[in-house]
Short mmCIF file of C-alpha atoms in Angstrom, two decimals:
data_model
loop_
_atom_site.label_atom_id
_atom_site.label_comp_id
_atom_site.label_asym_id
_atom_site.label_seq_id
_atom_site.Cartn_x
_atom_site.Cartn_y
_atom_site.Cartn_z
CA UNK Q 1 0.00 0.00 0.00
CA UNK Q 2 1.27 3.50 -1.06
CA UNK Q 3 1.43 6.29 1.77
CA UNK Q 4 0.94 9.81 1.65
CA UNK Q 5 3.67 11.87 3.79
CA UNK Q 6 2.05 15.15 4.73
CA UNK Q 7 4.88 18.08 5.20
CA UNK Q 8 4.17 20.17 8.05
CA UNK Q 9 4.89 23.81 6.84
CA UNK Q 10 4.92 25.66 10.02
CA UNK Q 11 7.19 28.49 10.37
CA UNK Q 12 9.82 27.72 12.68
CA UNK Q 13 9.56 29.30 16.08
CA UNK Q 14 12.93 31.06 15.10
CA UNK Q 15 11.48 33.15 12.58
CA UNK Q 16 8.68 34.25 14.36
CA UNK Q 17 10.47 36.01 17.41
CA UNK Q 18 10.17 39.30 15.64
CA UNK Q 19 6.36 39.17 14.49
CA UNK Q 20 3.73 40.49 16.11
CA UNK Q 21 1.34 37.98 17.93
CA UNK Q 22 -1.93 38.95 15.05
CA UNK Q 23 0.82 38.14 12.23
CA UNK Q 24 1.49 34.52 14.28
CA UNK Q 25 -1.87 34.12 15.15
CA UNK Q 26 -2.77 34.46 11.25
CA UNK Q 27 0.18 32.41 10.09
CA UNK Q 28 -1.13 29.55 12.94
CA UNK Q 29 -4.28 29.27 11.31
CA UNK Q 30 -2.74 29.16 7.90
CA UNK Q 31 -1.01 26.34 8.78
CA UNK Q 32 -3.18 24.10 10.17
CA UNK Q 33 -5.59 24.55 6.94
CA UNK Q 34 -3.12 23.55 4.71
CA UNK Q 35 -1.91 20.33 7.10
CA UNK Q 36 -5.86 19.88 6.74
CA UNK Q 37 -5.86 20.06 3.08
CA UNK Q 38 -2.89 17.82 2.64
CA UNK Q 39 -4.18 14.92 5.21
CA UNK Q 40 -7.66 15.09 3.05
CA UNK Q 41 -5.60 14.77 -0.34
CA UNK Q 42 -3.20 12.37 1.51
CA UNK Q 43 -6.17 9.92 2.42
CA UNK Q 44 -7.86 10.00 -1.06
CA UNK Q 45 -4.29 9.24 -3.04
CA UNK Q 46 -4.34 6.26 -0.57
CA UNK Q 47 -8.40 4.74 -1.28
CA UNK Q 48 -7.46 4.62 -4.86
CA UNK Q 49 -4.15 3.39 -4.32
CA UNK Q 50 -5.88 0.65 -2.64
CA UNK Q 51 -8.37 -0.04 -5.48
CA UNK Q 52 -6.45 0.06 -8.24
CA UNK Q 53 -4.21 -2.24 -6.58
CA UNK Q 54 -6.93 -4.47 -6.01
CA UNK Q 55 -8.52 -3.96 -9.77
CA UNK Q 56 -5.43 -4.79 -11.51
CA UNK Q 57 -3.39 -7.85 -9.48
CA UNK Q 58 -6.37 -9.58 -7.90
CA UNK Q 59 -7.80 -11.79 -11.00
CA UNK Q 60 -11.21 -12.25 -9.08
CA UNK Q 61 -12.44 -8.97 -9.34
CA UNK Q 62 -16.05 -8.97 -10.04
CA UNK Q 63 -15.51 -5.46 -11.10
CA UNK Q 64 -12.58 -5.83 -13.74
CA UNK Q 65 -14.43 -9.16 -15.39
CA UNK Q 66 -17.94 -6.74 -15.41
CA UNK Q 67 -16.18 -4.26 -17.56
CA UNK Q 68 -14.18 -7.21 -19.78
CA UNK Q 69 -17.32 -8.47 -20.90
CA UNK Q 70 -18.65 -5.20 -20.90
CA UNK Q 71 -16.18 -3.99 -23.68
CA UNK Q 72 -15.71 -7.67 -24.98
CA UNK Q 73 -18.01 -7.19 -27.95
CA UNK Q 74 -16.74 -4.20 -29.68
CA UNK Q 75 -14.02 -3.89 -32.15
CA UNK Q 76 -11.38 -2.01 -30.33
CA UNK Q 77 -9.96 -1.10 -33.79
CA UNK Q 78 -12.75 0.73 -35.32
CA UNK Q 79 -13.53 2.81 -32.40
CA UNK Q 80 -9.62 3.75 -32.50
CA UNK Q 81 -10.07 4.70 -36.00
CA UNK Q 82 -13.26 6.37 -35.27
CA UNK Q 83 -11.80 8.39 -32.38
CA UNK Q 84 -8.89 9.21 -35.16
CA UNK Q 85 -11.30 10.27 -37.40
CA UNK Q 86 -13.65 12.51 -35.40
CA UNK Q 87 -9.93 14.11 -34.14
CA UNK Q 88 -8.85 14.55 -37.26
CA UNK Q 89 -12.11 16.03 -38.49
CA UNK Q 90 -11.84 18.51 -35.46
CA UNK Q 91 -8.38 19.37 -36.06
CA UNK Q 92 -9.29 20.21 -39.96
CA UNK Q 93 -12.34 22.64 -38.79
CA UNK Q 94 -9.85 24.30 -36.49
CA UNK Q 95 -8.91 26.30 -39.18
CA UNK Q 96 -12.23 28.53 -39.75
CA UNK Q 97 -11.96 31.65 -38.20
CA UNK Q 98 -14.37 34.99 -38.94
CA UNK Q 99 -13.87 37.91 -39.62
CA UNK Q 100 -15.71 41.11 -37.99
CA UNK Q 101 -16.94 44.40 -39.92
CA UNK Q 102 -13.97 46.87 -38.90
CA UNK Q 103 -11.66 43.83 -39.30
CA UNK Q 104 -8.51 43.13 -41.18
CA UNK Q 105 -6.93 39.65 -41.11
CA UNK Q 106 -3.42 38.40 -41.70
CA UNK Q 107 -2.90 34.80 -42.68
CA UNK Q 108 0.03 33.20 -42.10
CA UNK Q 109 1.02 29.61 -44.02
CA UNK Q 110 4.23 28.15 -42.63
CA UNK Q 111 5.00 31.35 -40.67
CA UNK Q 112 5.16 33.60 -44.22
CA UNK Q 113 2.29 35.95 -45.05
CA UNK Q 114 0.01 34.04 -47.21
CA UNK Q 115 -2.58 36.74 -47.06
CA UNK Q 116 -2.05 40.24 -46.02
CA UNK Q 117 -5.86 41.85 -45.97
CA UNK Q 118 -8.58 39.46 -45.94
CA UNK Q 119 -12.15 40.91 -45.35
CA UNK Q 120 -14.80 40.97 -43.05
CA UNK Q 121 -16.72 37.29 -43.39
CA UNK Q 122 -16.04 33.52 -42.29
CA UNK Q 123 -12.59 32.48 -44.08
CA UNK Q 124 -10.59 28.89 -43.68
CA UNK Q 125 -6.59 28.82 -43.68
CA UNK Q 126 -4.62 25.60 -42.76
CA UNK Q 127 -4.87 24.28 -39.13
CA UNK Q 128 -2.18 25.10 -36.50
CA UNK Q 129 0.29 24.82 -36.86
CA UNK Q 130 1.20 24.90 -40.31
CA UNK Q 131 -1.26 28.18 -40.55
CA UNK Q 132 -2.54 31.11 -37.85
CA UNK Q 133 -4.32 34.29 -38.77
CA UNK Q 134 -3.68 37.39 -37.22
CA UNK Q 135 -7.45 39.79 -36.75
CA UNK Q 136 -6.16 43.74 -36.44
CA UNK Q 137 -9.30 46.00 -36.03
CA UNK Q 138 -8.75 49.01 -38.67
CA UNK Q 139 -11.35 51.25 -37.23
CA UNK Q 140 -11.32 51.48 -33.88
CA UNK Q 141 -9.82 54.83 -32.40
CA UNK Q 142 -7.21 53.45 -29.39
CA UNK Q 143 -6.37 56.21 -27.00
CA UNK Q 144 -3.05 56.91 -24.59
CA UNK Q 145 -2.85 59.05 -21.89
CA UNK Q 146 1.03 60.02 -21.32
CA UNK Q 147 2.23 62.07 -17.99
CA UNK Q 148 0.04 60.78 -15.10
CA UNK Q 149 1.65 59.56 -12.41
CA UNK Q 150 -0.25 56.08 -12.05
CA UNK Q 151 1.00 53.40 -9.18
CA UNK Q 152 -1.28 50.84 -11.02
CA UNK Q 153 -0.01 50.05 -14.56
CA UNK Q 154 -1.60 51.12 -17.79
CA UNK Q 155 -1.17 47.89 -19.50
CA UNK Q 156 -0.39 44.24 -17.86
CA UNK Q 157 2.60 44.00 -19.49
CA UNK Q 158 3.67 47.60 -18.67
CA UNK Q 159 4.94 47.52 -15.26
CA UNK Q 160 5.51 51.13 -15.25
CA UNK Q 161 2.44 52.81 -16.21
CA UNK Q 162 1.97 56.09 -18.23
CA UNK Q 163 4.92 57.95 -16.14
CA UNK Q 164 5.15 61.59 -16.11
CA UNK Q 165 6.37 64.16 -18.70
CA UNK Q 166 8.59 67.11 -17.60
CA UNK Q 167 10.93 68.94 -20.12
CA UNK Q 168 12.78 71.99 -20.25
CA UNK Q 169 11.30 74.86 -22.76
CA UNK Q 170 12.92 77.27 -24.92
CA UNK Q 171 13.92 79.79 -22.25
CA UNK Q 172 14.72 76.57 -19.89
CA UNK Q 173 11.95 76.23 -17.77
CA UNK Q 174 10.48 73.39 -16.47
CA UNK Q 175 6.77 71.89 -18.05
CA UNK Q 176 4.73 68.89 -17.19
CA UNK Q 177 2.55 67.22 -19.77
CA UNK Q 178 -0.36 64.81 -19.35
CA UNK Q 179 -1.01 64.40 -23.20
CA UNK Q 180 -3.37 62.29 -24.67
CA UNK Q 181 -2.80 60.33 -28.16
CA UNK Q 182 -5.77 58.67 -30.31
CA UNK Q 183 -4.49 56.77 -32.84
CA UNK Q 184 -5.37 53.74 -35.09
CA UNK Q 185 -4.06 50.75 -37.30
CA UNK Q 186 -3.24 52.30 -41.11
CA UNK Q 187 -1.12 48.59 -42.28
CA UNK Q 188 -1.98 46.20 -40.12
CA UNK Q 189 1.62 43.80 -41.49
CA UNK Q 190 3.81 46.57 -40.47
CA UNK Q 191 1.75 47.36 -37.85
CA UNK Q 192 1.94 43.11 -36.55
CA UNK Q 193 5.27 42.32 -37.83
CA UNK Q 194 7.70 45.34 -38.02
CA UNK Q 195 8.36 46.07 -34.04
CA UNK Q 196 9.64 43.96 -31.51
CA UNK Q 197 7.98 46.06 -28.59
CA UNK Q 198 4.50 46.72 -28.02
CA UNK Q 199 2.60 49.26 -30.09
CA UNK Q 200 1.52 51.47 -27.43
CA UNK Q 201 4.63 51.85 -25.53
CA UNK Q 202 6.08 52.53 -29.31
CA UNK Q 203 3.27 55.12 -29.12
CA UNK Q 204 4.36 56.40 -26.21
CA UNK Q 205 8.07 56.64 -26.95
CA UNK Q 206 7.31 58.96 -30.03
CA UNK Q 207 5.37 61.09 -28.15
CA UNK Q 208 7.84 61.61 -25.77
CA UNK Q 209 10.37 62.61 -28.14
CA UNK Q 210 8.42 64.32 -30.28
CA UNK Q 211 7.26 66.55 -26.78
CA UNK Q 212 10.84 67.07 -25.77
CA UNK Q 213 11.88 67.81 -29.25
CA UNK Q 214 9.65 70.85 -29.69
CA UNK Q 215 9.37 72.11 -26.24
CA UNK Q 216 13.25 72.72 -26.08
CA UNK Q 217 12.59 75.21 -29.22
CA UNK Q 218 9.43 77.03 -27.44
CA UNK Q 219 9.71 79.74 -24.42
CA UNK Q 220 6.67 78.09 -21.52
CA UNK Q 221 4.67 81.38 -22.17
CA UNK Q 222 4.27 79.95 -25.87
CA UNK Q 223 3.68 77.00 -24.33
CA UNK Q 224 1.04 77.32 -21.70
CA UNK Q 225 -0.76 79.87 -23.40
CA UNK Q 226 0.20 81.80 -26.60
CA UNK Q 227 0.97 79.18 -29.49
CA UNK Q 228 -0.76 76.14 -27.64
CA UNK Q 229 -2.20 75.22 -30.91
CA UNK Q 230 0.36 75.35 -33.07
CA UNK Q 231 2.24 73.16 -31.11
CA UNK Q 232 -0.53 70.15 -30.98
CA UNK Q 233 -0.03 70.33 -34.87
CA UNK Q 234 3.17 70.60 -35.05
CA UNK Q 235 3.31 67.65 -32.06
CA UNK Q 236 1.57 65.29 -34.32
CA UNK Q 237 2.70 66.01 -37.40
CA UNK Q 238 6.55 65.39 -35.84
CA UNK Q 239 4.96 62.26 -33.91
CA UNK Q 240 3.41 60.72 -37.36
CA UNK Q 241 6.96 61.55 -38.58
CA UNK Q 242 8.46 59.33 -36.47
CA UNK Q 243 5.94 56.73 -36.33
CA UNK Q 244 6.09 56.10 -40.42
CA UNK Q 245 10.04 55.92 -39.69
CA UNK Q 246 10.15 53.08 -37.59
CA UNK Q 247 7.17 51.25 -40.09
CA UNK Q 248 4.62 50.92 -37.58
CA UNK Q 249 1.43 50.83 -39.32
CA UNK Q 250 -0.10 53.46 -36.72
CA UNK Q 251 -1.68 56.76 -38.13
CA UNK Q 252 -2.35 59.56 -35.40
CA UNK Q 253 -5.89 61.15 -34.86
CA UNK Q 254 -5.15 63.49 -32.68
CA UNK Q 255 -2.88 65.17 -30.22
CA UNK Q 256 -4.30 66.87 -26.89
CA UNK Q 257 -2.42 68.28 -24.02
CA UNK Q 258 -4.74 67.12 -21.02
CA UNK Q 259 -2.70 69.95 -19.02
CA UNK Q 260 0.28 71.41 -19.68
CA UNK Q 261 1.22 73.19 -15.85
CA UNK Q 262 4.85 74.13 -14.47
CA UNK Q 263 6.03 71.99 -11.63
CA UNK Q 264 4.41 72.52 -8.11
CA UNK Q 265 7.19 74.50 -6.47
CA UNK Q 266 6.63 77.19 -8.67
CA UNK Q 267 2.95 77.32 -10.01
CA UNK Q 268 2.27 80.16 -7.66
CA UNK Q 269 4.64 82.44 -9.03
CA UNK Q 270 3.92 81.23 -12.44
CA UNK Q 271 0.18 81.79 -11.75
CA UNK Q 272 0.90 85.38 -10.44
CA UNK Q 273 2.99 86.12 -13.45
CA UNK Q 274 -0.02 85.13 -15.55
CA UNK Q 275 -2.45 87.16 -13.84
CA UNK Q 276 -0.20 90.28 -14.36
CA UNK Q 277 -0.08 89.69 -18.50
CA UNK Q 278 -3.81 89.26 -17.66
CA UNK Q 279 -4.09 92.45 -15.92
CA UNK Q 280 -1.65 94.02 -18.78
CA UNK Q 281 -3.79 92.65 -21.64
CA UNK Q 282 -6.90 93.89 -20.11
CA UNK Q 283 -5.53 97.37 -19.66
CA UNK Q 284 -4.68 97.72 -23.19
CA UNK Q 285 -7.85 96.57 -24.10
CA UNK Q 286 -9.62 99.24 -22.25
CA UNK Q 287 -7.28 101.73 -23.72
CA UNK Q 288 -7.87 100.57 -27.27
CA UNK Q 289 -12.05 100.59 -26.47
CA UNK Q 290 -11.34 104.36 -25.21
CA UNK Q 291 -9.23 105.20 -28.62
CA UNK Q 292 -12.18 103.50 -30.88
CA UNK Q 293 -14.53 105.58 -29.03
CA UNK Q 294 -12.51 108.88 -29.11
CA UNK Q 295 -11.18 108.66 -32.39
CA UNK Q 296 -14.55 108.98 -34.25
CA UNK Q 297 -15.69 112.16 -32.58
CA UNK Q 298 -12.36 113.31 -33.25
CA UNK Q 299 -12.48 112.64 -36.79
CA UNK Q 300 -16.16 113.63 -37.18
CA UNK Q 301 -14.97 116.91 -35.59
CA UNK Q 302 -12.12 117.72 -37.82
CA UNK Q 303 -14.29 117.04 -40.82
CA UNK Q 304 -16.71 119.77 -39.69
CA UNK Q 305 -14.34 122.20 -38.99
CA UNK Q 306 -12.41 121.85 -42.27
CA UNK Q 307 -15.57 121.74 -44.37
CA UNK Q 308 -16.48 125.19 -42.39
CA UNK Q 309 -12.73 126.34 -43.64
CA UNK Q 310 -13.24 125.83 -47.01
CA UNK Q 311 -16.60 127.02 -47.26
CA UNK Q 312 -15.30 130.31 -45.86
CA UNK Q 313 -12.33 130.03 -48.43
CA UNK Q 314 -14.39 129.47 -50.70
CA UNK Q 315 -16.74 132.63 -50.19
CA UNK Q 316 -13.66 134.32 -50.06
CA UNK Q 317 -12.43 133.52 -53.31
CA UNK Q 318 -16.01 134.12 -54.50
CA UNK Q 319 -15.74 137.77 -52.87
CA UNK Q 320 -12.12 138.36 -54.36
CA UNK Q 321 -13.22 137.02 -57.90
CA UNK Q 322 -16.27 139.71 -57.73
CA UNK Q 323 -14.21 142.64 -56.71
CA UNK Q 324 -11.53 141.69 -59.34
CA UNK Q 325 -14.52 141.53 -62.11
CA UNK Q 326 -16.12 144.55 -60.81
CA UNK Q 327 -12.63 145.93 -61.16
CA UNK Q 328 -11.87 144.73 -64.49
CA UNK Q 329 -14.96 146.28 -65.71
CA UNK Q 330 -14.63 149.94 -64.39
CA UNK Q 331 -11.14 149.48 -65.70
CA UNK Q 332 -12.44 148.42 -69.21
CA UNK Q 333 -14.73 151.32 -68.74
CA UNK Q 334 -11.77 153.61 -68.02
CA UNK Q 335 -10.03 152.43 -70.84
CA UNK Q 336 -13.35 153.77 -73.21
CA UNK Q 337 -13.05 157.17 -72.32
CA UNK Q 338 -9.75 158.92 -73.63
CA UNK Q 339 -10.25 161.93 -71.75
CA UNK Q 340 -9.42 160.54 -67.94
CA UNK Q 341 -7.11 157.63 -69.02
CA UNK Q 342 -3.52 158.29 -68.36
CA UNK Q 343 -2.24 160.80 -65.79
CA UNK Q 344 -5.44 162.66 -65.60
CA UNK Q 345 -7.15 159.64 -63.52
CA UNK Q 346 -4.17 159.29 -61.29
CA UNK Q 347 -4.11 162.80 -60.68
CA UNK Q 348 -7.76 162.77 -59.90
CA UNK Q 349 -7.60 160.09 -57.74
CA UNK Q 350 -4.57 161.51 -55.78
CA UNK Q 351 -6.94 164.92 -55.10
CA UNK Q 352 -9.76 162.88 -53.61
CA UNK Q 353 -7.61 160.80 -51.45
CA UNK Q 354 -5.76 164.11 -50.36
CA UNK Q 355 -9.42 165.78 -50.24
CA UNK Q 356 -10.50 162.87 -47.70
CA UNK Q 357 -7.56 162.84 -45.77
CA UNK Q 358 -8.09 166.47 -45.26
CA UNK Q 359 -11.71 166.88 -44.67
CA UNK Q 360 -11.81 164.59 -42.06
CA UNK Q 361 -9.90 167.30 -39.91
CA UNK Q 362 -11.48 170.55 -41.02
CA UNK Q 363 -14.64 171.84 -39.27
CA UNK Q 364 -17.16 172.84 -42.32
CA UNK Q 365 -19.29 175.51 -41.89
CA UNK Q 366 -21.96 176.42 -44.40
CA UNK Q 367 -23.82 179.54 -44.63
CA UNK Q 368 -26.07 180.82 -47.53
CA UNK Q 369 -24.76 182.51 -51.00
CA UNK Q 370 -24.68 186.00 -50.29
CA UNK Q 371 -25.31 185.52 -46.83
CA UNK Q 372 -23.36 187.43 -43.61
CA UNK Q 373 -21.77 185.40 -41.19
CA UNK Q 374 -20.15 186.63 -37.68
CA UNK Q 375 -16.33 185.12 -37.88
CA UNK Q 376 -16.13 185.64 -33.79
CA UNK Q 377 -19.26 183.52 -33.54
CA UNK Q 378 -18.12 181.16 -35.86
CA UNK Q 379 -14.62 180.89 -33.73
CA UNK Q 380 -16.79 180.02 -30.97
CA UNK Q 381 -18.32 177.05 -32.57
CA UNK Q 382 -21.69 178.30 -33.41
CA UNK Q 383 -23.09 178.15 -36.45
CA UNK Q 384 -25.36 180.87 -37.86
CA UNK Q 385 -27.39 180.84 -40.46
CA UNK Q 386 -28.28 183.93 -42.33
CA UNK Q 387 -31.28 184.15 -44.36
CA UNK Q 388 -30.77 182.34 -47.63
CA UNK Q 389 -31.07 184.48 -50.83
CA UNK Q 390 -32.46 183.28 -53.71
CA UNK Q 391 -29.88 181.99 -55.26
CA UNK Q 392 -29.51 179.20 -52.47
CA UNK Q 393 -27.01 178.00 -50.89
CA UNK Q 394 -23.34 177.55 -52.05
#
């Protein structure tokens, strides 16, 4: 009879001396399940120990010569070739495989590419492992988040998770990225067959690159603010760049910075800088809105006072053009008459400017034609009138 040795796995006392007594406790418990578990195994290894011992060396087993004549009437050769057939029939069918709308599938016959884009439907290829087909969903939009600090992985196979992003800019200040990536399968061959590492981590690795690449060439105020969208285009047009160097078969959708922040130790600062550009910008606005409003009236202004200066030259050019035609015409009229032209007019004129001149100074008395007049009174500044004759006055 076989026996079952059960290992006792209790910790030695040794290595508990520096536990505390809930960690001993636990581990006590622990230990007696699994001596529990291993007795129960230990005693059913044994019972059928015991019977097949029994079935196979004791010849008067009712049990083995029930199933002997049990079995005793079939032909132990066609059911082997019937369980070979139905096996081989199986294996055969192994190779259908289907196809789903979105799908692209890549058949492989004796590990070369047989068929590089079959369709969306139900398709055969040889069974494994002479053939294997590879299904690559063209459609679907896969997304990766880059810069999050993660402790739980992003992928099984990624240990690491996303990790974080932090370059230096132009003017060599720090950033930190959290970008997000959607991309999807363009050549599903290149995209199965042409990198040894797994797509999204290749994913990730561009963008990476491509971020430190064109941050390094940017000052943070461009950055953060300023030319934010130029450099999402320029980020995945530099990213697709890449990508299409190392043959991956992946085609970028988009490129999003989730944030794009300087590091914690100096946000505040940064922040107050930002809300001084802020208060700048708004200033200038204001001063601008003032301008637009001021300028107008301005403008309106001027025009109204140079339309009322050239009205007023103009009436004075009017006025000079009618004195110079009212001159040319007494002057055309001067020219008629023979008598006063020459030095008689200019000698005429000279008498009743001197005339004027002299007038204005002289008292002027007037008395009648043949009348008397007192000089005293006149001295005194009265005027006396005599009795005019008939001849009037003179």
């Amino acid at each position: 009879m076989l026996e079952v040795v059960v290992i006792n796995n209790e910790i030695p006392e040794s290595e508990k001396t520096n536990e505390s007594p809930d960690k001993k406790q636990n581990k006590n418990h622990e230990t007696r399940f699994r001596q529990s578990i291993g007795m129960s195994i230990g005693k059913l290894i044994n019972r059928f120990c015991v019977f097949l011992k029994s079935f196979l060396l004791d010849e008067d087993n009712s049990a083995r010569r029930d199933l002997h004549e049990a079995f005793n009437h079939i032909n132990t050769r066609k059911v082997l070739w019937g369980f070979v057939g139905l096996a081989g029939t199986l294996y055969m069918l192994s190779g259908v495989y289907t196809v789903q709308p979105g799908e692209i599938a890549v058949v492989r016959t004796l590990g070369k590419i047989s068929n590089a884009a079959v369709v969306e439907g139900l398709h055969y290829r040889l069974p494994w492992p002479m053939g294997k087909e590879d299904v690559v969903n063209i459609t679907e939009v896969r997304r990766e988040t880059i810069g999050l600090e993660r402790e739980e992985p992003d992928h099984p196979d990624h240990p690491d998770g996303p990790g974080k992003i932090q370059v230096l800019s132009g003017d060599t200040n720090i950033v930190d990225y959290v970008v997000v990536v959607q991309y999807k399968v363009k050549d599903p061959v290149t995209y199965l067959f042409n990198t040894n590492i797994a797509q999204y981590q290749l994913v990730r690795d561009s963008i990476r690159a491509s971020v430190t690449k064109l941050s390094a060439s940017i000052p943070v105020d461009d950055i953060l603010v300023a030319k934010r969208q130029a450099m999402l285009e320029a980020l995945k047009s530099d990213m697709q760049g890449l990508l299409e160097t190392y043959k991956s078969g992946i085609q970028v959708v988009s490129v999003n910075f989730q944030k794009a922040y300087p590091p914690d130790d100096v946000a505040d600062a940064f922040q107050d800088v930002q809300s001084a550009k802020e208060d700048k910008e708004k200033a200038i606005n204001q001063a601008l809105g003032y301008q637009n409003s001021v300028l107008p009236e301005a403008r309106g202004q001027a025009s109204r006072i140079k339309a009322e200066a050239d009205a007023y030259a103009q009436a004075v050019v009017d006025s000079a053009r009618g004195s110079a035609s009212s001159f040319e015409g007494l002057l055309a009229q001067y020219r008629k008459d023979n008598r006063i032209y020459g030095e008689d007019v200019t000698r005429f004129r000279l008498y009743l400017e001197t005339m004027e001149r002299i007038m204005k100074r002289v008292k002027t008395y007037v008395v009648e034609k043949g009348g008397k007049a007192d000089l005293r009174m006149l001295d005194a500044g009265s005027a006396i009138q005599a009795s005019p004759p008939a001849g009037g006055l003179r």
